[in-house]
């Protein structure tokens, strides 16, 4: 089956959670998470959870397990904790639990970022992967990075990725 045929067999709606990983964001100051939620809903998807947690590996892994443990969430989009600082541990925490890493996501993300900001894109870390038939996507905390990823990658491909992950 070709790419376009696959796209015709995707679910109409995805159950997705949003997990903000930050040492400083609150519900009042979290523009990126609110944007992700709004994009998901505008795309006809269901948001099963929206949480803000700190840069703590144990809390990140516990949150992922709890969210996927609800039996309905098909994907988690994280935002934050992907930078170059010693405090940024999202990628290092999540990567080991992935059964399959979707390298093309990070490659495309950096390519699109380069088109927008140039060589600063080398500091951009984004990742997507599959764990137990479910999707995890990790984005930077920057609102501009989140907007670009949601508009140009995630909304167009989320249902397709979820379908393939669950097969």
CSV table of C-alpha atoms in Angstrom, one decimal:
chain,number,residue,atom,x,y,z
A,1,UNK,CA,0.0,0.0,0.0
A,2,UNK,CA,1.4,3.4,-1.0
A,3,UNK,CA,1.7,6.6,1.2
A,4,UNK,CA,-1.6,8.1,-0.1
A,5,UNK,CA,-3.5,4.8,0.4
A,6,UNK,CA,-2.2,4.7,4.0
A,7,UNK,CA,-3.4,8.3,4.6
A,8,UNK,CA,-7.0,7.2,3.6
A,9,UNK,CA,-7.1,4.6,6.4
A,10,UNK,CA,-6.1,6.9,9.3
A,11,UNK,CA,-8.4,7.4,12.3
A,12,UNK,CA,-10.5,10.6,12.1
A,13,UNK,CA,-9.5,11.6,15.6
A,14,UNK,CA,-6.6,10.8,17.9
A,15,UNK,CA,-6.6,10.7,21.7
A,16,UNK,CA,-3.6,12.8,22.6
A,17,UNK,CA,-2.1,14.1,25.9
A,18,UNK,CA,0.1,17.2,26.2
A,19,UNK,CA,2.9,17.1,28.7
A,20,UNK,CA,4.9,20.3,29.4
A,21,UNK,CA,8.3,19.8,31.0
A,22,UNK,CA,9.7,22.9,32.6
A,23,UNK,CA,11.2,24.3,35.7
A,24,UNK,CA,9.5,27.7,35.2
A,25,UNK,CA,6.2,27.4,33.3
A,26,UNK,CA,2.8,27.5,34.9
A,27,UNK,CA,-0.7,27.2,33.5
A,28,UNK,CA,-0.8,30.9,33.3
A,29,UNK,CA,2.6,31.3,31.5
A,30,UNK,CA,2.5,28.2,29.3
A,31,UNK,CA,1.8,29.5,25.8
A,32,UNK,CA,3.3,26.5,24.0
A,33,UNK,CA,1.1,23.9,25.7
A,34,UNK,CA,-2.0,25.9,25.2
A,35,UNK,CA,-1.1,26.2,21.5
A,36,UNK,CA,-0.6,22.4,21.2
A,37,UNK,CA,-4.0,21.8,22.8
A,38,UNK,CA,-5.7,24.3,20.5
A,39,UNK,CA,-4.1,22.8,17.4
A,40,UNK,CA,-5.0,19.3,18.4
A,41,UNK,CA,-8.7,20.3,19.1
A,42,UNK,CA,-8.9,22.3,15.9
A,43,UNK,CA,-7.7,19.3,14.0
A,44,UNK,CA,-10.6,17.2,15.4
A,45,UNK,CA,-8.5,15.4,18.0
A,46,UNK,CA,-9.3,14.7,21.7
A,47,UNK,CA,-7.0,16.0,24.4
A,48,UNK,CA,-7.0,13.4,27.2
A,49,UNK,CA,-4.6,15.2,29.5
A,50,UNK,CA,-2.7,18.5,29.8
A,51,UNK,CA,-0.1,18.6,32.6
A,52,UNK,CA,3.0,20.7,33.5
A,53,UNK,CA,5.8,18.9,35.3
A,54,UNK,CA,9.4,19.7,36.3
A,55,UNK,CA,12.7,18.6,34.7
A,56,UNK,CA,12.8,15.4,36.7
A,57,UNK,CA,13.5,12.1,35.0
A,58,UNK,CA,11.5,10.0,37.5
A,59,UNK,CA,8.5,12.4,37.2
A,60,UNK,CA,8.7,12.4,33.4
A,61,UNK,CA,8.6,8.6,33.2
A,62,UNK,CA,5.9,8.3,35.8
A,63,UNK,CA,3.8,10.8,34.0
A,64,UNK,CA,4.2,9.0,30.7
A,65,UNK,CA,3.3,5.6,32.3
A,66,UNK,CA,0.2,7.2,34.0
A,67,UNK,CA,-1.0,8.9,30.8
A,68,UNK,CA,-0.6,5.8,28.6
A,69,UNK,CA,-2.1,3.7,31.5
A,70,UNK,CA,-5.5,5.3,31.0
A,71,UNK,CA,-6.1,2.9,28.1
A,72,UNK,CA,-7.3,5.5,25.7
A,73,UNK,CA,-4.4,7.9,25.0
A,74,UNK,CA,-2.7,7.1,21.7
A,75,UNK,CA,0.0,9.8,21.6
A,76,UNK,CA,1.8,12.2,24.0
A,77,UNK,CA,3.3,15.5,22.8
A,78,UNK,CA,5.9,16.9,25.2
A,79,UNK,CA,7.2,20.4,25.1
A,80,UNK,CA,10.3,21.7,26.9
A,81,UNK,CA,13.5,20.3,28.4
A,82,UNK,CA,15.1,19.6,25.0
A,83,UNK,CA,17.8,22.3,25.0
A,84,UNK,CA,21.5,22.0,25.5
A,85,UNK,CA,21.6,23.0,29.2
A,86,UNK,CA,22.3,20.4,31.9
A,87,UNK,CA,18.7,20.9,33.1
A,88,UNK,CA,17.3,19.8,29.8
A,89,UNK,CA,16.8,16.1,30.2
A,90,UNK,CA,13.6,15.3,28.2
A,91,UNK,CA,15.4,13.6,25.2
A,92,UNK,CA,17.8,11.6,27.5
A,93,UNK,CA,14.9,10.5,29.7
A,94,UNK,CA,12.4,9.4,27.0
A,95,UNK,CA,14.8,8.0,24.3
A,96,UNK,CA,15.7,4.8,26.3
A,97,UNK,CA,12.0,3.7,26.6
A,98,UNK,CA,11.3,4.0,22.8
A,99,UNK,CA,11.0,0.8,21.0
A,100,UNK,CA,11.3,2.6,17.7
A,101,UNK,CA,12.7,6.0,17.1
A,102,UNK,CA,11.3,7.9,14.1
A,103,UNK,CA,14.6,9.7,13.1
A,104,UNK,CA,12.9,11.5,10.2
A,105,UNK,CA,10.9,13.6,12.6
A,106,UNK,CA,13.9,15.2,14.2
A,107,UNK,CA,15.7,15.5,10.9
A,108,UNK,CA,12.7,17.3,9.3
A,109,UNK,CA,12.2,19.4,12.4
A,110,UNK,CA,15.9,20.6,12.2
A,111,UNK,CA,15.7,21.2,8.5
A,112,UNK,CA,12.6,23.4,8.8
A,113,UNK,CA,14.1,25.1,11.8
A,114,UNK,CA,17.2,25.9,9.8
A,115,UNK,CA,15.0,27.5,7.1
A,116,UNK,CA,13.6,29.8,9.8
A,117,UNK,CA,16.6,30.6,12.0
A,118,UNK,CA,19.7,29.4,10.3
A,119,UNK,CA,22.6,27.7,12.1
A,120,UNK,CA,20.9,28.1,15.5
A,121,UNK,CA,19.0,25.0,14.5
A,122,UNK,CA,21.9,22.9,15.7
A,123,UNK,CA,20.6,23.6,19.2
A,124,UNK,CA,17.2,22.3,18.3
A,125,UNK,CA,16.4,18.8,19.7
A,126,UNK,CA,13.1,17.2,18.8
A,127,UNK,CA,12.2,13.5,18.7
A,128,UNK,CA,9.4,11.1,17.9
A,129,UNK,CA,9.1,7.5,18.6
A,130,UNK,CA,6.9,4.5,19.5
A,131,UNK,CA,6.5,2.7,22.7
A,132,UNK,CA,4.1,-0.2,23.1
A,133,UNK,CA,2.1,0.8,20.0
A,134,UNK,CA,1.8,4.4,21.2
A,135,UNK,CA,3.5,7.6,19.9
A,136,UNK,CA,5.6,10.1,21.9
A,137,UNK,CA,6.7,13.3,20.3
A,138,UNK,CA,9.1,15.7,22.1
A,139,UNK,CA,9.3,19.3,21.1
A,140,UNK,CA,11.3,22.3,22.4
A,141,UNK,CA,9.5,24.7,24.7
A,142,UNK,CA,9.8,27.7,22.3
A,143,UNK,CA,6.4,28.8,21.1
A,144,UNK,CA,7.8,29.4,17.6
A,145,UNK,CA,9.3,25.9,17.4
A,146,UNK,CA,6.0,24.4,18.6
A,147,UNK,CA,4.0,26.4,16.0
A,148,UNK,CA,6.2,25.2,13.2
A,149,UNK,CA,6.2,21.6,14.3
A,150,UNK,CA,2.4,21.5,14.9
A,151,UNK,CA,1.6,23.2,11.6
A,152,UNK,CA,4.1,21.6,9.3
A,153,UNK,CA,4.7,18.1,10.7
A,154,UNK,CA,2.4,16.9,13.5
A,155,UNK,CA,-1.1,17.9,12.4
A,156,UNK,CA,-0.5,16.6,8.9
A,157,UNK,CA,1.0,13.3,10.0
A,158,UNK,CA,-0.2,12.5,13.6
A,159,UNK,CA,-3.1,10.2,12.6
A,160,UNK,CA,-0.9,8.4,10.1
A,161,UNK,CA,1.9,7.9,12.6
A,162,UNK,CA,-0.6,6.7,15.3
A,163,UNK,CA,-2.2,4.2,12.8
A,164,UNK,CA,1.2,2.8,11.8
A,165,UNK,CA,2.4,2.6,15.5
A,166,UNK,CA,-0.7,0.6,16.5
A,167,UNK,CA,-0.5,-2.0,13.7
